[in-house]
Coordinates of C-alpha atoms in Angstrom, one line a residue:
X1 CA 50.9 -36.6 13.4
X2 CA 48.6 -39.2 11.7
X3 CA 46.8 -38.5 8.4
X4 CA 44.5 -41.3 7.3
X5 CA 46.2 -43.5 10.3
X6 CA 49.8 -42.9 8.9
X7 CA 52.7 -40.7 10.5
X8 CA 53.1 -37.7 8.3
X9 CA 56.3 -35.2 7.8
X10 CA 55.3 -31.4 8.2
X11 CA 57.8 -28.7 7.7
X12 CA 58.2 -26.5 10.7
X13 CA 55.6 -23.7 9.7
X14 CA 52.6 -26.4 8.9
X15 CA 54.0 -28.6 12.1
X16 CA 53.8 -24.9 14.1
X17 CA 50.3 -24.5 12.7
X18 CA 49.4 -28.4 13.3
X19 CA 50.6 -27.7 17.3
X20 CA 48.4 -24.6 17.7
X21 CA 45.2 -26.5 17.1
X22 CA 46.6 -29.6 18.6
X23 CA 46.9 -28.2 22.2
X24 CA 43.4 -26.8 21.8
X25 CA 42.3 -30.5 21.8
X26 CA 40.5 -30.7 25.4
X27 CA 39.1 -26.9 24.7
X28 CA 35.4 -25.8 24.0
X29 CA 37.1 -23.8 21.2
X30 CA 37.8 -27.4 19.4
X31 CA 34.0 -28.0 19.4
X32 CA 33.1 -25.1 18.0
X33 CA 32.4 -25.2 13.8
X34 CA 33.9 -21.3 13.4
X35 CA 36.8 -21.8 15.4
X36 CA 37.7 -25.5 13.4
X37 CA 36.5 -24.0 9.8
X38 CA 38.6 -20.9 10.0
X39 CA 41.6 -22.7 11.3
X40 CA 41.0 -25.4 8.5
X41 CA 40.9 -22.5 6.2
X42 CA 44.3 -20.6 6.9
X43 CA 46.1 -24.2 7.2
X44 CA 45.0 -25.1 3.8
X45 CA 47.0 -21.8 2.5
X46 CA 50.2 -22.9 4.2
X47 CA 49.9 -26.3 3.0
X48 CA 49.5 -25.7 -0.3
X49 CA 46.8 -27.4 -2.8
X50 CA 49.2 -30.2 -3.7
X51 CA 49.8 -31.1 -0.1
X52 CA 49.0 -34.8 1.0
X53 CA 46.6 -33.5 3.8
X54 CA 43.3 -32.6 1.8
X55 CA 40.7 -33.2 4.5
X56 CA 40.6 -32.4 8.1
X57 CA 38.7 -35.0 9.5
X58 CA 41.1 -37.5 8.5
X59 CA 44.2 -35.7 10.7
X60 CA 45.0 -37.2 14.0
X61 CA 46.7 -34.0 16.2
X62 CA 46.9 -37.2 19.0
X63 CA 50.7 -37.3 18.8
X64 CA 51.2 -33.6 19.1
X65 CA 49.1 -33.1 22.2
X66 CA 50.8 -36.0 23.6
X67 CA 54.1 -34.7 23.3
X68 CA 52.7 -31.4 24.5
X69 CA 51.1 -32.7 27.4
X70 CA 54.6 -34.4 28.7
X71 CA 56.4 -31.2 27.9
X72 CA 53.6 -29.3 30.4
X73 CA 54.5 -32.4 32.6
X74 CA 58.4 -31.9 32.6
X75 CA 57.8 -28.1 33.7
X76 CA 55.8 -29.0 36.4
X77 CA 58.3 -31.2 38.0
X78 CA 61.4 -28.7 37.8
X79 CA 62.5 -27.7 41.0
X80 CA 62.2 -24.8 42.6
X81 CA 65.7 -23.8 42.0
X82 CA 65.4 -24.6 37.7
X83 CA 62.5 -22.1 37.9
X84 CA 64.0 -19.7 39.3
X85 CA 66.7 -20.0 37.0
X86 CA 64.7 -19.5 34.0
X87 CA 62.7 -16.6 35.2
X88 CA 66.2 -15.1 35.9
X89 CA 67.7 -15.9 32.2
X90 CA 64.6 -14.7 30.7
X91 CA 64.5 -11.3 32.6
X92 CA 68.0 -11.0 31.9
X93 CA 67.5 -11.3 28.1
X94 CA 64.5 -8.7 28.2
X95 CA 66.2 -6.1 30.9
X96 CA 67.4 -3.8 28.0
X97 CA 64.1 -3.5 26.5
X98 CA 62.4 -2.6 30.0
X99 CA 63.6 0.6 30.5
X100 CA 63.0 4.2 29.1
X101 CA 64.6 7.5 30.5
X102 CA 61.3 9.0 32.3
X103 CA 59.6 5.8 33.3
X104 CA 59.4 2.0 32.7
X105 CA 57.6 0.3 30.0
X106 CA 54.6 -1.7 29.9
X107 CA 53.8 -4.6 28.1
X108 CA 56.8 -5.1 25.9
X109 CA 56.5 -8.4 24.4
X110 CA 54.7 -9.0 20.8
X111 CA 52.0 -12.0 21.2
X112 CA 53.4 -15.0 19.4
X113 CA 51.5 -16.7 16.3
X114 CA 48.7 -18.4 17.5
X115 CA 44.9 -19.4 16.8
X116 CA 42.6 -16.5 17.3
X117 CA 40.3 -16.9 20.1
X118 CA 38.3 -13.8 20.6
X119 CA 35.4 -13.8 23.4
X120 CA 32.0 -14.8 23.0
X121 CA 31.1 -16.3 19.4
X122 CA 33.6 -14.3 17.6
X123 CA 33.6 -14.7 13.4
X124 CA 37.3 -15.0 13.6
X125 CA 37.9 -17.4 16.2
X126 CA 40.1 -20.2 15.0
X127 CA 42.1 -18.1 12.5
X128 CA 45.8 -18.1 12.4
X129 CA 47.7 -15.1 13.8
X130 CA 50.8 -14.7 12.3
X131 CA 54.1 -14.2 13.4
X132 CA 55.1 -10.6 14.3
X133 CA 58.4 -9.2 12.8
X134 CA 60.5 -6.1 13.2
X135 CA 59.3 -5.0 9.5
X136 CA 55.4 -4.6 11.0
X137 CA 56.8 -2.5 14.0
X138 CA 56.8 1.3 14.4
X139 CA 59.1 2.9 17.1
X140 CA 58.5 6.2 19.0
X141 CA 61.6 7.3 20.7
X142 CA 63.7 10.8 21.5
X143 CA 65.9 12.4 18.5
X144 CA 68.8 11.8 20.3
X145 CA 67.8 8.2 21.6
X146 CA 69.7 5.5 20.0
X147 CA 67.5 3.4 18.2
X148 CA 67.1 0.3 19.9
X149 CA 68.8 -3.2 18.7
X150 CA 67.1 -5.5 16.5
X151 CA 66.6 -8.8 18.2
X152 CA 66.4 -10.7 14.7
X153 CA 69.4 -10.5 12.5
X154 CA 68.6 -9.2 9.0
X155 CA 65.8 -7.8 9.5
X156 CA 64.9 -3.8 10.9
X157 CA 62.4 -1.6 12.2
X158 CA 59.6 -0.7 10.1
X159 CA 59.6 3.3 10.9
X160 CA 61.2 5.1 13.9
X161 CA 59.5 8.2 14.8
X162 CA 60.3 11.1 17.3
X163 CA 56.5 11.8 18.1
X164 CA 56.5 13.6 21.9
X165 CA 52.4 14.1 21.5
X166 CA 51.7 10.9 22.0
X167 CA 52.9 8.3 25.1
X168 CA 53.0 4.9 22.8
X169 CA 56.4 3.6 22.4
X170 CA 55.9 1.4 19.9
X171 CA 52.7 -0.2 17.5
X172 CA 51.7 -2.8 15.0
X173 CA 48.5 -3.8 13.0
X174 CA 46.5 -6.5 15.0
X175 CA 47.2 -9.7 12.6
X176 CA 43.5 -10.2 12.8
X177 CA 41.7 -7.2 12.6
X178 CA 43.9 -5.3 10.6
X179 CA 42.2 -1.7 11.0
X180 CA 43.4 -2.2 14.7
X181 CA 46.4 -1.3 16.3
X182 CA 48.5 -3.2 19.0
X183 CA 50.5 -0.6 21.2
X184 CA 53.5 -0.5 23.8
X185 CA 53.1 2.1 26.5
X186 CA 54.9 3.3 29.4
X187 CA 54.4 1.2 32.5
X188 CA 50.7 1.9 34.1
X189 CA 52.6 2.7 37.4
X190 CA 54.6 5.6 35.5
X191 CA 53.8 9.1 36.5
X192 CA 52.7 10.0 33.1
X193 CA 50.3 7.3 32.7
X194 CA 48.9 8.1 36.6
X195 CA 48.3 11.7 36.1
X196 CA 46.2 10.4 32.9
X197 CA 44.5 8.4 34.6
X198 CA 43.6 10.9 37.6
X199 CA 42.5 13.4 34.6
X200 CA 40.0 10.8 33.2
X201 CA 38.5 10.4 36.5
X202 CA 38.4 13.9 37.9
X203 CA 36.7 14.3 34.6
X204 CA 34.0 12.0 35.3
X205 CA 33.5 13.2 38.8
X206 CA 32.8 17.0 37.2
X207 CA 30.0 15.2 35.6
X208 CA 28.5 15.4 38.9
X209 CA 27.7 19.0 39.4
X210 CA 26.2 19.1 35.7
X211 CA 24.3 15.6 35.1
X212 CA 21.2 17.2 36.3
X213 CA 21.1 20.1 33.9
X214 CA 22.4 17.3 31.0
X215 CA 19.4 15.2 31.8
X216 CA 16.9 17.8 32.2
X217 CA 17.9 19.4 28.4
X218 CA 17.5 15.7 26.5
X219 CA 14.8 14.7 28.5
X220 CA 13.2 18.2 27.3
X221 CA 14.3 16.9 23.3
X222 CA 12.2 13.4 23.9
X223 CA 9.0 15.3 22.0
X224 CA 11.5 16.9 19.5
X225 CA 9.8 17.3 15.8
X226 CA 13.3 17.1 14.6
X227 CA 14.2 13.3 14.0
X228 CA 18.0 13.6 14.8
X229 CA 17.8 15.9 17.9
X230 CA 15.0 13.2 19.3
X231 CA 17.6 10.7 17.9
X232 CA 20.7 12.3 19.9
X233 CA 18.1 12.5 22.9
X234 CA 16.9 8.9 23.3
X235 CA 20.5 7.5 22.8
X236 CA 22.1 10.0 25.2
X237 CA 19.5 8.8 27.8
X238 CA 20.6 5.1 26.9
X239 CA 24.1 5.6 27.3
X240 CA 23.7 7.6 30.4
X241 CA 21.0 5.1 32.0
X242 CA 22.7 1.7 30.7
X243 CA 26.1 2.4 30.4
X244 CA 25.9 1.6 27.1
X245 CA 29.1 1.8 24.7
X246 CA 28.7 4.5 22.0
X247 CA 29.5 1.8 19.2
X248 CA 30.9 2.4 15.4
X249 CA 30.4 1.1 12.0
X250 CA 31.9 -2.4 11.3
X251 CA 33.0 -4.0 8.2
X252 CA 31.3 -7.2 7.0
X253 CA 34.5 -9.3 8.2
X254 CA 34.2 -8.1 11.3
X255 CA 32.4 -9.1 14.9
X256 CA 28.8 -7.9 14.4
X257 CA 29.4 -6.5 17.6
X258 CA 27.2 -3.2 18.3
X259 CA 27.1 0.0 20.5
X260 CA 23.7 2.7 21.3
X261 CA 24.4 4.3 17.9
X262 CA 24.9 1.1 16.1
X263 CA 21.6 -0.8 17.2
X264 CA 19.6 -2.5 14.5
X265 CA 15.8 -2.9 15.0
X266 CA 15.6 -6.3 15.7
X267 CA 18.2 -5.4 19.1
X268 CA 15.5 -3.9 20.7
X269 CA 12.2 -5.1 21.4
X270 CA 9.4 -3.4 23.0
X271 CA 7.1 -4.6 26.0
X272 CA 4.2 -2.5 27.1
X273 CA 3.4 -0.9 29.0
X274 CA 7.2 0.9 28.8
X275 CA 9.7 -1.6 28.8
X276 CA 12.6 -2.2 26.3
X277 CA 14.2 -5.8 26.0
X278 CA 17.5 -5.6 24.6
X279 CA 19.5 -8.5 23.1
X280 CA 22.6 -7.8 20.9
X281 CA 26.5 -8.4 21.1
X282 CA 28.8 -5.8 22.8
X283 CA 32.1 -5.6 22.7
X284 CA 34.3 -8.4 22.5
X285 CA 31.2 -10.7 21.2
X286 CA 29.7 -10.3 24.7
X287 CA 25.7 -10.9 24.8
X288 CA 23.8 -8.3 26.0
X289 CA 20.4 -9.1 27.4
X290 CA 18.5 -6.9 29.6
X291 CA 15.0 -5.9 30.4
X292 CA 14.4 -2.1 31.2
X293 CA 11.9 -0.2 32.3
X294 CA 12.3 3.4 30.7
X295 CA 10.7 6.9 30.4
X296 CA 7.5 6.8 28.4
X297 CA 8.5 9.3 26.2
X298 CA 11.8 7.1 25.3
X299 CA 9.4 4.0 24.9
X300 CA 7.1 5.9 22.3
X301 CA 10.3 7.1 20.5
X302 CA 11.7 4.0 20.2
X303 CA 8.7 2.2 18.7
X304 CA 8.4 5.7 16.1
X305 CA 12.2 4.8 15.3
X306 CA 11.4 1.3 14.4
X307 CA 8.2 2.0 12.7
X308 CA 8.1 0.8 8.9
X309 CA 12.0 -1.0 9.5
X310 CA 12.8 -4.2 8.2
X311 CA 15.9 -6.6 10.1
X312 CA 18.9 -5.1 9.8
X313 CA 18.0 -1.5 9.6
X314 CA 19.9 1.0 12.0
X315 CA 17.5 1.9 14.7
X316 CA 19.1 5.5 15.1
X317 CA 19.3 6.1 11.2
X318 CA 20.1 9.7 11.6
X319 CA 22.7 9.3 14.0
X320 CA 26.5 8.4 14.1
X321 CA 29.4 8.2 16.9
X322 CA 30.6 11.5 15.6
X323 CA 27.4 13.5 15.4
X324 CA 26.5 12.1 19.4
X325 CA 29.8 13.2 20.4
X326 CA 29.6 16.3 19.0
X327 CA 26.4 17.0 20.9
X328 CA 27.6 15.3 24.0
X329 CA 30.4 18.4 24.1
X330 CA 28.1 21.2 23.8
X331 CA 27.0 19.8 27.8
X332 CA 30.5 19.5 28.7
X333 CA 34.1 19.8 27.6
X334 CA 35.4 16.6 26.6
X335 CA 32.2 14.7 27.6
X336 CA 32.0 11.1 25.9
X337 CA 30.1 8.2 26.2
X338 CA 33.0 6.4 27.8
X339 CA 32.9 9.7 30.8
X340 CA 29.3 8.7 31.1
X341 CA 30.1 5.1 31.7
X342 CA 33.2 6.0 33.8
X343 CA 30.9 8.2 36.0
X344 CA 27.7 5.7 36.5
X345 CA 30.4 2.6 37.3
X346 CA 31.9 4.8 39.8
X347 CA 28.6 6.4 41.4
X348 CA 27.5 2.9 41.3
X349 CA 30.5 1.5 43.2
X350 CA 30.2 4.4 46.1
X351 CA 26.4 4.3 45.9
X352 CA 26.7 0.6 46.9
X353 CA 29.4 0.8 49.5
X354 CA 27.5 3.8 51.5
X355 CA 26.0 1.1 54.1
X356 CA 28.7 -1.6 54.7
X357 CA 26.8 -3.3 57.6
X358 CA 30.1 -6.1 58.1
X359 CA 31.4 -6.4 61.3
X360 CA 34.3 -9.0 60.2
X361 CA 37.1 -8.2 57.3
X362 CA 35.5 -10.9 55.3
X363 CA 32.0 -9.6 55.6
X364 CA 33.5 -6.1 54.5
X365 CA 35.6 -7.8 51.3
X366 CA 32.7 -9.4 50.7
X367 CA 30.5 -6.8 50.7
X368 CA 33.0 -4.9 48.5
X369 CA 32.8 -7.6 46.0
X370 CA 29.2 -7.5 45.3
X371 CA 29.1 -3.7 44.9
X372 CA 32.2 -4.4 42.4
X373 CA 29.3 -6.8 40.9
X374 CA 26.9 -4.5 40.5
X375 CA 29.0 -2.0 38.6
X376 CA 30.4 -5.3 36.5
X377 CA 26.6 -6.0 35.5
X378 CA 26.2 -2.3 34.7
X379 CA 29.0 -2.5 32.2
X380 CA 28.1 -5.9 31.0
X381 CA 31.4 -7.4 32.1
X382 CA 30.6 -10.7 31.8
X383 CA 32.6 -14.3 31.9
X384 CA 31.6 -18.1 31.5
X385 CA 31.9 -20.2 34.4
X386 CA 35.1 -21.6 34.8
X387 CA 35.6 -25.4 34.5
X388 CA 36.7 -26.0 37.8
X389 CA 34.1 -23.9 39.3
X390 CA 31.8 -27.2 40.2
X391 CA 34.6 -29.2 41.6
X392 CA 36.0 -25.7 43.8
X393 CA 32.3 -25.7 45.2
X394 CA 32.1 -29.1 45.9
X395 CA 35.3 -29.2 47.7
X396 CA 33.8 -26.1 50.1
X397 CA 30.9 -27.7 50.8
X398 CA 32.7 -30.8 51.5
X399 CA 35.2 -28.8 54.0
X400 CA 31.9 -26.7 55.4
X401 CA 30.5 -30.6 56.2
X402 CA 33.5 -31.9 57.9
X403 CA 33.7 -28.8 60.2
X404 CA 30.3 -28.9 60.9
X405 CA 30.7 -32.4 62.1
X406 CA 33.5 -31.4 64.1
X407 CA 31.9 -28.7 65.6
X408 CA 29.2 -31.3 67.1
X409 CA 31.9 -33.3 68.6
X410 CA 33.6 -30.5 70.4
X411 CA 29.9 -29.2 71.6
X412 CA 29.5 -32.9 72.7
X413 CA 32.8 -33.0 74.3
X414 CA 32.2 -29.4 76.3
X415 CA 28.9 -30.8 77.7
X416 CA 30.3 -33.9 79.2
X417 CA 33.5 -32.4 80.4
X418 CA 31.3 -29.5 82.1
X419 CA 29.7 -32.3 83.9
X420 CA 32.8 -33.7 85.0
X421 CA 33.0 -36.3 82.7
X422 CA 35.5 -37.6 80.0
X423 CA 35.1 -36.1 76.3
X424 CA 34.2 -39.0 74.3
X425 CA 36.0 -37.3 70.8
X426 CA 38.9 -37.1 71.9
X427 CA 42.4 -38.9 71.6
X428 CA 44.6 -36.7 73.4
X429 CA 46.9 -38.4 76.4
X430 CA 45.6 -35.7 78.6
X431 CA 41.9 -34.8 77.8
X432 CA 41.2 -31.1 76.9
X433 CA 39.9 -28.2 79.4
X434 CA 36.6 -26.9 79.2
X435 CA 38.4 -23.6 78.3
X436 CA 40.0 -25.3 75.4
X437 CA 36.9 -27.0 74.0
X438 CA 35.3 -23.7 74.1
X439 CA 38.1 -22.0 72.3
X440 CA 38.2 -24.7 69.6
X441 CA 34.7 -24.4 69.3
X442 CA 34.8 -20.7 68.9
X443 CA 37.6 -21.1 65.9
X444 CA 35.7 -23.7 64.2
X445 CA 32.9 -21.5 64.3
X446 CA 34.6 -18.7 62.6
X447 CA 36.5 -21.0 60.3
X448 CA 32.6 -22.3 59.3
X449 CA 32.0 -18.7 59.0
X450 CA 34.4 -17.6 56.8
X451 CA 34.0 -20.7 54.5
X452 CA 30.1 -20.5 54.2
X453 CA 30.9 -16.9 52.7
X454 CA 33.4 -18.0 50.7
X455 CA 31.2 -20.2 49.1
X456 CA 28.2 -17.9 48.4
X457 CA 30.5 -14.8 47.0
X458 CA 32.5 -17.6 44.6
X459 CA 28.5 -18.8 43.6
X460 CA 27.5 -15.1 43.8
X461 CA 30.2 -13.8 41.2
X462 CA 30.7 -17.1 39.0
X463 CA 29.4 -15.1 35.5
X464 CA 31.0 -11.5 36.3
X465 CA 34.4 -10.6 35.5
X466 CA 35.2 -7.8 38.2
X467 CA 38.7 -6.9 37.0
X468 CA 38.0 -5.0 33.8
X469 CA 35.2 -2.1 35.8
X470 CA 38.5 -2.1 38.8
X471 CA 41.2 -1.2 36.0
X472 CA 39.2 0.9 33.7
X473 CA 35.7 2.1 35.3
X474 CA 35.9 2.5 38.8
X475 CA 37.5 5.8 40.7
X476 CA 40.1 4.2 42.9
X477 CA 39.7 6.8 45.2
X478 CA 36.5 5.5 46.2
X479 CA 38.0 2.2 47.1
X480 CA 40.9 3.4 48.9
X481 CA 38.8 6.0 51.0
X482 CA 36.6 3.2 51.9
X483 CA 39.3 0.5 52.7
X484 CA 40.3 3.6 55.1
X485 CA 37.3 4.7 56.7
X486 CA 36.6 0.7 57.5
X487 CA 40.2 -0.2 58.6
X488 CA 40.5 -2.9 55.4
X489 CA 44.0 -3.3 54.1
X490 CA 43.7 -2.1 50.5
X491 CA 45.6 -5.5 49.7
X492 CA 42.7 -7.1 50.2
X493 CA 40.7 -5.4 47.1
X494 CA 43.7 -4.4 44.8
X495 CA 46.2 -6.7 43.5
X496 CA 50.2 -5.9 43.0
X497 CA 49.0 -4.5 39.7
X498 CA 46.4 -2.3 40.3
X499 CA 48.5 -0.9 43.5
X500 CA 51.2 0.2 41.1
X501 CA 48.3 1.5 38.5
X502 CA 46.8 3.6 41.2
X503 CA 49.7 4.6 43.5
X504 CA 48.6 8.3 42.8
X505 CA 45.1 7.9 44.5
X506 CA 46.7 6.2 47.8
X507 CA 47.2 9.5 49.8
X508 CA 43.2 10.5 49.4
X509 CA 41.6 11.1 52.8
X510 CA 39.2 8.7 54.1
X511 CA 36.4 11.5 53.6
X512 CA 36.6 11.4 49.9
X513 CA 33.4 11.3 48.0
X514 CA 33.3 10.9 44.1
X515 CA 29.8 12.8 44.0
X516 CA 30.3 15.9 45.9
X517 CA 27.3 17.2 44.8
X518 CA 24.0 15.4 44.5
X519 CA 24.1 14.1 40.8
X520 CA 20.4 12.7 41.1
X521 CA 21.7 9.4 39.5
X522 CA 19.1 7.6 41.5
X523 CA 16.3 9.0 40.4
X524 CA 14.0 6.5 38.2
X525 CA 14.2 6.5 34.7

């Protein structure tokens, strides 16, 4: 790299961190002041106070960026055989770490060092994620099992445990958020993981038969004189109706993200006669903005909770997640905010899919995607519009325009052929028959319809992330049963990974219903 216009030598560690920053040159992160500031603060610690590099603005990372781009291009130019050989060599090296006696292992790879990106406007973006060593990792294996060989000579595992009450196989502290842990679990297709998933969705499904009585109970408490009881009732209402997370306390150096219990007074505004305006950073620093018409008693309660409080003060100042969850368990064993979230996500999907009107396979799968979208909106699963979205849309629109021109030509030629005249747009030696032109016309119409639908769906879904709700919140049996009822190959809505994860759900009957009893989730709030 260059410093103040001159080449400069770096140690391997200094160069590694510089490379992490250089490869981000053309991304949005490189333009974010917080990202750049955090990178510079962490890199300075490695450079040391006496290093020649003293100002980031005098650094030119272009040589490193160009080297990285050239290396990427080399990989692109590799033959299929060379890529296959590399893949096989990697798989062979990892093979011994990929299996346990009862099931396969999930993702057992430790994330390499790099610059933390985070989601949304995370305050720690750009900070250095240090390298994880064996001394950071705790293993969990059977008492009689041999301890896995440490892959780095001269190093050893932090600890080896024999705990058969948990399903994790290894963990280490997250290098950025040190209070959090990274785990290695059994593979998602394992029987134990599948059983755990099935129990999770069965618990949410059980809520169907209890939801009416739960709502009746917390509604009675909206006018409670006891402030804590009233706050619990309103918080439960918001978690139920808006699928909010419960929320936990955060340290000063953590992202200022909140859930229901940790809402501040400035996060909720009152809009007469009975609307609430929510605006806060949710999980992963994703902004939650929503305007909701609520029960008048809830509106009045929020007004009272805000009264006399300054910005930065808790809206629910008598409440925390432990109190809330303890109260929820009085309604149903094991009931938590996440169970409400899973229930409402699954209920929404099933409700949206009740009236499937599409005639073709593409129309039906588009309806499924839009139902999935409603769940993603409910759960605030957002994403930024991809850089290539506009270009993709332009290509699709251009292709549709070409097909429409072709259709006009085919229609003109068909009209002439039917009148016994030669077609004007055909270059074939043998002029096409009317039957051939009709067939081509029908095929072109089908292609136009498919591409127009693809264009509409792609535009409709550009800001929502469908995957998270599909993986974690929507009961897969709803999807499998729907596919069976409408004769849709399950591969059209579940990728290979989800097919393995939800193998336990594949034998469900076509008449399966998540909401066996009327849960009343479609009542007005």
